[in-house]
Coordinates of C-alpha atoms in Angstrom, one line a residue:
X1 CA -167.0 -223.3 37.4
X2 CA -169.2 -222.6 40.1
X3 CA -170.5 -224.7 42.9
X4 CA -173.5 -225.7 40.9
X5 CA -171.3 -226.1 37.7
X6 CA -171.9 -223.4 35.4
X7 CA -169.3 -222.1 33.9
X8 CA -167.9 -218.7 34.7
X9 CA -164.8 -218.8 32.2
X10 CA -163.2 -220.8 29.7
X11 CA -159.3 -220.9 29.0
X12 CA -157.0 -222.3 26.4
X13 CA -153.2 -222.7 26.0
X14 CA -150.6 -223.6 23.5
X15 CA -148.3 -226.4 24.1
X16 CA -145.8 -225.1 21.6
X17 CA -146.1 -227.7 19.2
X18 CA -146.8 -230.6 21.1
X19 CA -149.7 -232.7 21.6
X20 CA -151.2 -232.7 25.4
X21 CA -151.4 -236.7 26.1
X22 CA -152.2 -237.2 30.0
X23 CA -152.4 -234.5 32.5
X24 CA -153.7 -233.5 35.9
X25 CA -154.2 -230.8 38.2
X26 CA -153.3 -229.6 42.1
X27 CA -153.3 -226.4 43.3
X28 CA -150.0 -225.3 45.5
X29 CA -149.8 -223.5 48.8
X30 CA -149.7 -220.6 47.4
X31 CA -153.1 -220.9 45.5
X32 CA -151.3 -220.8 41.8
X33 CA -152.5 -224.1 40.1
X34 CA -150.2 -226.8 38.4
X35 CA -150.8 -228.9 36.0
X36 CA -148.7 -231.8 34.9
X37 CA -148.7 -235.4 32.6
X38 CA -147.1 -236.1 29.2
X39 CA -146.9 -234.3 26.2
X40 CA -146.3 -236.1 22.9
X41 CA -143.6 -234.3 20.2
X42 CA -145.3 -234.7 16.6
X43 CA -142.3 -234.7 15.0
X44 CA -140.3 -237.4 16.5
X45 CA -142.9 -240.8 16.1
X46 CA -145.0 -239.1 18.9
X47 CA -142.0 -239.1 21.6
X48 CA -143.4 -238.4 25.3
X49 CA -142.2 -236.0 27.3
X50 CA -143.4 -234.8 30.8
X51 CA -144.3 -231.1 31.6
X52 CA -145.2 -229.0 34.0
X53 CA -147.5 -225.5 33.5
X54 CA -148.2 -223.3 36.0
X55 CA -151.2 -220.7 36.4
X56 CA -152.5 -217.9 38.3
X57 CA -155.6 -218.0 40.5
X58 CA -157.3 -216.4 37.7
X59 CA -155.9 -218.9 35.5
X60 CA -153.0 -216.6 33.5
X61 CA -150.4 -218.5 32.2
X62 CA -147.1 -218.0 34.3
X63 CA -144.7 -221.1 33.5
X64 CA -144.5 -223.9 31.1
X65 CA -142.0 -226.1 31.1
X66 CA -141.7 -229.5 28.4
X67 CA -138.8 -231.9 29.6
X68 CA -138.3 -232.7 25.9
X69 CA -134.1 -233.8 26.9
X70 CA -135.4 -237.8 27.4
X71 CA -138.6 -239.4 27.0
X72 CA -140.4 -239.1 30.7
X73 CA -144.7 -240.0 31.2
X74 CA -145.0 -237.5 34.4
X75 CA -147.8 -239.6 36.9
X76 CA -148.0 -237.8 39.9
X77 CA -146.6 -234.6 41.4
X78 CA -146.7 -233.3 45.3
X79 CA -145.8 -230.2 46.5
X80 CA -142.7 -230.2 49.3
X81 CA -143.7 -229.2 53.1
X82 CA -140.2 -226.7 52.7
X83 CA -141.7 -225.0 50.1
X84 CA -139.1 -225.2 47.7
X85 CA -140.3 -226.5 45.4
X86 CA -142.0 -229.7 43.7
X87 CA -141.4 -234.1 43.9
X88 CA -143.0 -235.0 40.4
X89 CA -142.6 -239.3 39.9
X90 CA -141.9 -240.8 36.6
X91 CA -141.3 -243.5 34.5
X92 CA -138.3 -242.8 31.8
X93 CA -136.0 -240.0 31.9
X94 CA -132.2 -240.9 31.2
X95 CA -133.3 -244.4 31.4
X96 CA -130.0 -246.8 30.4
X97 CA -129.0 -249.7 32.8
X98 CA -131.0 -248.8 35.5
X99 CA -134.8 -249.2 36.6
X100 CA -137.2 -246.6 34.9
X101 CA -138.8 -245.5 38.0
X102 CA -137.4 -242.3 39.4
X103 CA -138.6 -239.2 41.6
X104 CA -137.3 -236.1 40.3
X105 CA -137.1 -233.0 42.6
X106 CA -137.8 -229.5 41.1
X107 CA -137.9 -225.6 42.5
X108 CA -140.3 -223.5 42.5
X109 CA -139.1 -222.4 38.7
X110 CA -139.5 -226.0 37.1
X111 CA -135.7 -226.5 37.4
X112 CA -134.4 -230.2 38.1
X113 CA -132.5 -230.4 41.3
X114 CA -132.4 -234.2 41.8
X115 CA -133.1 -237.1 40.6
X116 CA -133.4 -240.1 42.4
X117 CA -133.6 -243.7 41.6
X118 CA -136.8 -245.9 42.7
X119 CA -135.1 -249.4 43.2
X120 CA -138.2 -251.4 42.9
X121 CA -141.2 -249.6 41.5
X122 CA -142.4 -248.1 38.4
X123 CA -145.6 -246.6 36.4
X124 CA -148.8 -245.7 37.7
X125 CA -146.8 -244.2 40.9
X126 CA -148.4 -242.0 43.3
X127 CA -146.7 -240.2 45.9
X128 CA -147.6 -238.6 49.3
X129 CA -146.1 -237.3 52.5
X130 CA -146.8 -239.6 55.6
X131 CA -145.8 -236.7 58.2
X132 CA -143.1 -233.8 57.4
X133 CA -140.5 -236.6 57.8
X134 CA -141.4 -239.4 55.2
X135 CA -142.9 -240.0 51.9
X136 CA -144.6 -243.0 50.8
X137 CA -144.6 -244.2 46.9
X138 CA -146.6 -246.6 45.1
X139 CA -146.4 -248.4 41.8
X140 CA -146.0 -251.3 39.9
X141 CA -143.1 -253.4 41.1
X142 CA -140.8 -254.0 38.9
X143 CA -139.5 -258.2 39.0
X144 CA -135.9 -258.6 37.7
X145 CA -135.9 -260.6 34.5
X146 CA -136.1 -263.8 34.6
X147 CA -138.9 -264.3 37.0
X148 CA -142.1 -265.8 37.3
X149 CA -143.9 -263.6 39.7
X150 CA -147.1 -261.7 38.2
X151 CA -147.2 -258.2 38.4
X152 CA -148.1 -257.1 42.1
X153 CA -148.5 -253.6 43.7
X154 CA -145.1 -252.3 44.7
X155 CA -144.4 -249.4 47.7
X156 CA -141.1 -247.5 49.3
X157 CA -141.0 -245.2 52.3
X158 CA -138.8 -242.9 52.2
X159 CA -137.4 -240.6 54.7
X160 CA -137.0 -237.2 53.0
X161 CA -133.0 -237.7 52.6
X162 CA -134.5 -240.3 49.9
X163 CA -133.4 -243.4 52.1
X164 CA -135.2 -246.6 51.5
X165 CA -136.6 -247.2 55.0
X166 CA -139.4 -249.8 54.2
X167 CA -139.8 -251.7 50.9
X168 CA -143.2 -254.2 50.6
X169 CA -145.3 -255.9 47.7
X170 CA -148.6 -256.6 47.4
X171 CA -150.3 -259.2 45.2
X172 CA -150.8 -263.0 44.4
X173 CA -147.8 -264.9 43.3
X174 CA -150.4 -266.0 40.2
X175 CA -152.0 -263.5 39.5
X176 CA -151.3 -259.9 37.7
X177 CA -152.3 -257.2 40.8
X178 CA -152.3 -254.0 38.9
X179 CA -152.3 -250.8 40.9
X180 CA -154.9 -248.0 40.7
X181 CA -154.5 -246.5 37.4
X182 CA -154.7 -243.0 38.0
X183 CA -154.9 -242.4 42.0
X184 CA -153.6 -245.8 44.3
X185 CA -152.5 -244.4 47.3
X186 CA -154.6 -241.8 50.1
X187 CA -153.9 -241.3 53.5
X188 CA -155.8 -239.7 56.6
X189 CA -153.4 -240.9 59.2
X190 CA -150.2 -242.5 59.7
X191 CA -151.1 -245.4 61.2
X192 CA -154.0 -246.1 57.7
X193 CA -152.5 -245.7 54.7
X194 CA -154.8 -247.1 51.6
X195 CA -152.8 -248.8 49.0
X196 CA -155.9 -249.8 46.0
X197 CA -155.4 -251.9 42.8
X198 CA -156.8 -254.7 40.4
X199 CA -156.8 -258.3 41.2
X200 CA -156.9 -260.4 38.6
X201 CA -156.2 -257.8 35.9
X202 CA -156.5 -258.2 32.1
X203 CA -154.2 -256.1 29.2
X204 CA -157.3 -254.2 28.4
X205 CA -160.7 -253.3 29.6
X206 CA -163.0 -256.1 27.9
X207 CA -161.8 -259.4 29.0
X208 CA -164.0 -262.1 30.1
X209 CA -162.8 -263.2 33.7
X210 CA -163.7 -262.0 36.7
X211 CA -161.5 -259.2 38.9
X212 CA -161.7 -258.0 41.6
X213 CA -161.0 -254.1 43.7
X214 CA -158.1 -254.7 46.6
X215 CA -157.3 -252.6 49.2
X216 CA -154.5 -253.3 51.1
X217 CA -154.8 -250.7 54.6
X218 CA -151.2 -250.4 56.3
X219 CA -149.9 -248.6 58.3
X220 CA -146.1 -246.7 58.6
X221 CA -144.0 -249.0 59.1
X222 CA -145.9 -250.6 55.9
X223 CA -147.1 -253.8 57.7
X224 CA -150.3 -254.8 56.7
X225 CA -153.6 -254.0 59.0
X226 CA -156.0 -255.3 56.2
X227 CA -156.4 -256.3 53.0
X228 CA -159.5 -256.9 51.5
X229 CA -161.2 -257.8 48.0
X230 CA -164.5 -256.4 46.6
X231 CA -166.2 -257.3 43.3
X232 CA -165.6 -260.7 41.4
X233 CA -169.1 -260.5 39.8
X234 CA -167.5 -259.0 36.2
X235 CA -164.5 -257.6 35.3
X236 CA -163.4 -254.8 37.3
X237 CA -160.6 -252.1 36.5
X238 CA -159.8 -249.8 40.0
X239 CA -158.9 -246.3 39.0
X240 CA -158.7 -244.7 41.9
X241 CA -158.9 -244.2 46.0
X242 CA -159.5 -241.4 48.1
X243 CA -159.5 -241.8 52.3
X244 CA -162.5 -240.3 53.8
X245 CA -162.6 -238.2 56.9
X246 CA -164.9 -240.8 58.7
X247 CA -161.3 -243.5 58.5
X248 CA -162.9 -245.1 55.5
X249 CA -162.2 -245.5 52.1
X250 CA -164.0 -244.6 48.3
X251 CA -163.1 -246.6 45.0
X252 CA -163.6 -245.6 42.3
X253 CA -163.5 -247.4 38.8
X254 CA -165.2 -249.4 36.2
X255 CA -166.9 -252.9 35.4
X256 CA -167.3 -254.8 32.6
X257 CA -170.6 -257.0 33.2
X258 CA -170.0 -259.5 30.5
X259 CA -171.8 -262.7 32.5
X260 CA -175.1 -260.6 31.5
X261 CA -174.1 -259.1 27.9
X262 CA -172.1 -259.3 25.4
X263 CA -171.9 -255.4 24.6
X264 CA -168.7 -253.5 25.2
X265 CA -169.9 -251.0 27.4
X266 CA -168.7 -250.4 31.1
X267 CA -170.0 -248.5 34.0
X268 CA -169.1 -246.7 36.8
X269 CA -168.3 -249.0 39.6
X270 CA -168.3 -247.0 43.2
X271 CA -167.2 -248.1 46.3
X272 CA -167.5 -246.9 50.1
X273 CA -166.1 -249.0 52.8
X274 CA -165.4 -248.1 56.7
X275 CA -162.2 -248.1 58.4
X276 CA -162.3 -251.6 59.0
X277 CA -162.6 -252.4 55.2
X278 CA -166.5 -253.2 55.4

C-alpha cells in the first residue's frame, strides 16, 4: 500500500496444504521480507507447525519452509547483528522432559543450527537484542509443578553464547500476570527496557473483574526502575508495547466495559505514557 493506504498490489501464496494459523511480518537487512507463525497440517487433528517464508522486495516468493518434524507455534523472530542468519522463539519442538520454551537459531536458508533451551519461560515470548552483546527474552514463566504461584511475566538475558546472565519475574504472587499477547517487550535504550502485560487476567476476553495494563521499565542488569499499573475501570487485555523515541511508552490493547453494559463488545484501549511511566 501506499502512504495514504491504497492499494498498489495484491499477492497470494500456497501453503502447500496447510492451513495459515498465526503469522507476522519483519523485513531483514537486506530489504527481503519474512514472515513467520504457525501453520496447522489438516490431516493430522490440525497439528501446528512453525514456518518461515521469505519474499522479495516486490513481494516474489523465494523461500518457504514448514517445520512439520514436531509440533512448534513460532511467536517471535529477530534477525542476528552477524548476519547469518535468524533467532525465531518457540513453544514446542522436540518437547519430552524438558521445558517447552526454546530459541532456535537458523541461517539465512531456514536451516536449524541450534537449539537452545529457555529454563524458565515459555509462550507469548518476544525477543530483542539489548546491544550487539546480549539478548533479552520475555514470556510466561513457567512454575515447576506443584506450586501455588499465579502466572507472572517471566524474562532471561542472555549473552549471545546463550548464557543465562540475568533471570527475573514479574507479577503478584495472587494474581495471574499475563504478558503482552502479541508484542511485550520494546526497547530504546539499554538502561529502559519495557516489559508490558495483564494484571489480573482472565482465560478469555469477557470476564467480569476488573484488570489492569502493567508495565514494568528495567533496565540491563533487569532490576526494576518502575513498574506501574493503568486501567482497573473494566477488563483490560494488553496486546502489545512499542518504546517511543521521546523515552516513553504506547499500549496497545482492548477493554471489556462490562460495569456499563452487558454486550460482548470490546474496544480499542490506547495508551501513551512518558519515560517516567506518567
Amino acid at each position: 500500500m501506499d502512504t495514504d493506504l491504497n492499494v498498489i498490489s495484491n499477492h497470494s501464496y500456497s501453503f502447500r496444504g496447510y492451513n495459515l494459523y498465526m503469522s507476522k511480518v519483519t523485513i531483514a537487512k537486506n530489504a527481503d521480507i519474512v514472515c513467520y507463525g504457525t501453520v496447522e497440517d489438516t490431516t493430522s487433528y490440525n497439528t501446528p507447525f512453525f514456518f518461515l517464508y521469505r519474499l522479495s522486495p516486490n513481494l516474489d516468493s523465494l523461500n518457504l519452509k514448514i517445520f512439520n518434524e514436531h509440533w512448534a507455534f513460532g511467536l517471535d523472530l529477530l534477525e542476528r547483528n552477524d548476519n547469518y542468519g535468524f533467532y525465531l522463539v518457540v513453544l514446542g519442538y522436540r518437547v519430552g522432559l524438558d521445558n517447552p520454551g526454546k530459541i532456535i537459531s537458523l541461517d539465512n536458508l531456514f536451516n536449524i543450527r541450534q537449539i537452545v533451551l529457555m529454563p524458565v519461560i515459555m509462550n507469548l515470548n518476544s525477543i530483542k537484542y539489548t546491544d550487539n552483546r546480549h539478548l533479552v527474552v520475555t514470556g510466561e514463566y513457567n512454575y515447576t509443578y506443584p506450586y501455588t504461584d499465579k502466572r507472572d511475566i517471566g524474562v532471561l538475558s542472555y549473552d549471545t553464547m546463550f548464557n543465562v546472565i540475568h533471570s527475573e519475574t514479574f507479577g503478584k504472587k495472587d494474581t495471574e500476570d499475563f504478558p503482552g499477547l502479541i508484542k511485550n517487550l520494546s526497547l530504546t535504550n539499554i538502561h529502559s527496557i519495557f516489559i508490558g502485560g495483564t494484571s489480573n487476567m482472565y482465560y478469555y476476553e469477557f470476564y467480569p473483574q476488573d484488570s489492569w495494563y502493567v508495565l514494568n521499565n528495567v533496565d540491563s542488569t533487569l532490576e526494576l526502575n518502575w513498574q506501574k499499573y493503568y486501567g482497573g475501570d473494566g477488563y483490560y487485555s494488553l496486546y502489545g508495547v512499542l518504546a517511543t523515541k521521546d523515552g516513553g511508552c504506547f499500549m496497545y490493547g482492548t477493554v471489556w466495559d462490562y460495569h456499563h453494559t452487558q454486550q460482548y463488545i470490546r474496544y480499542l484501549s490506547l495508551i501513551k505514557v512518558s519515560k517516567e511511566g506518567m
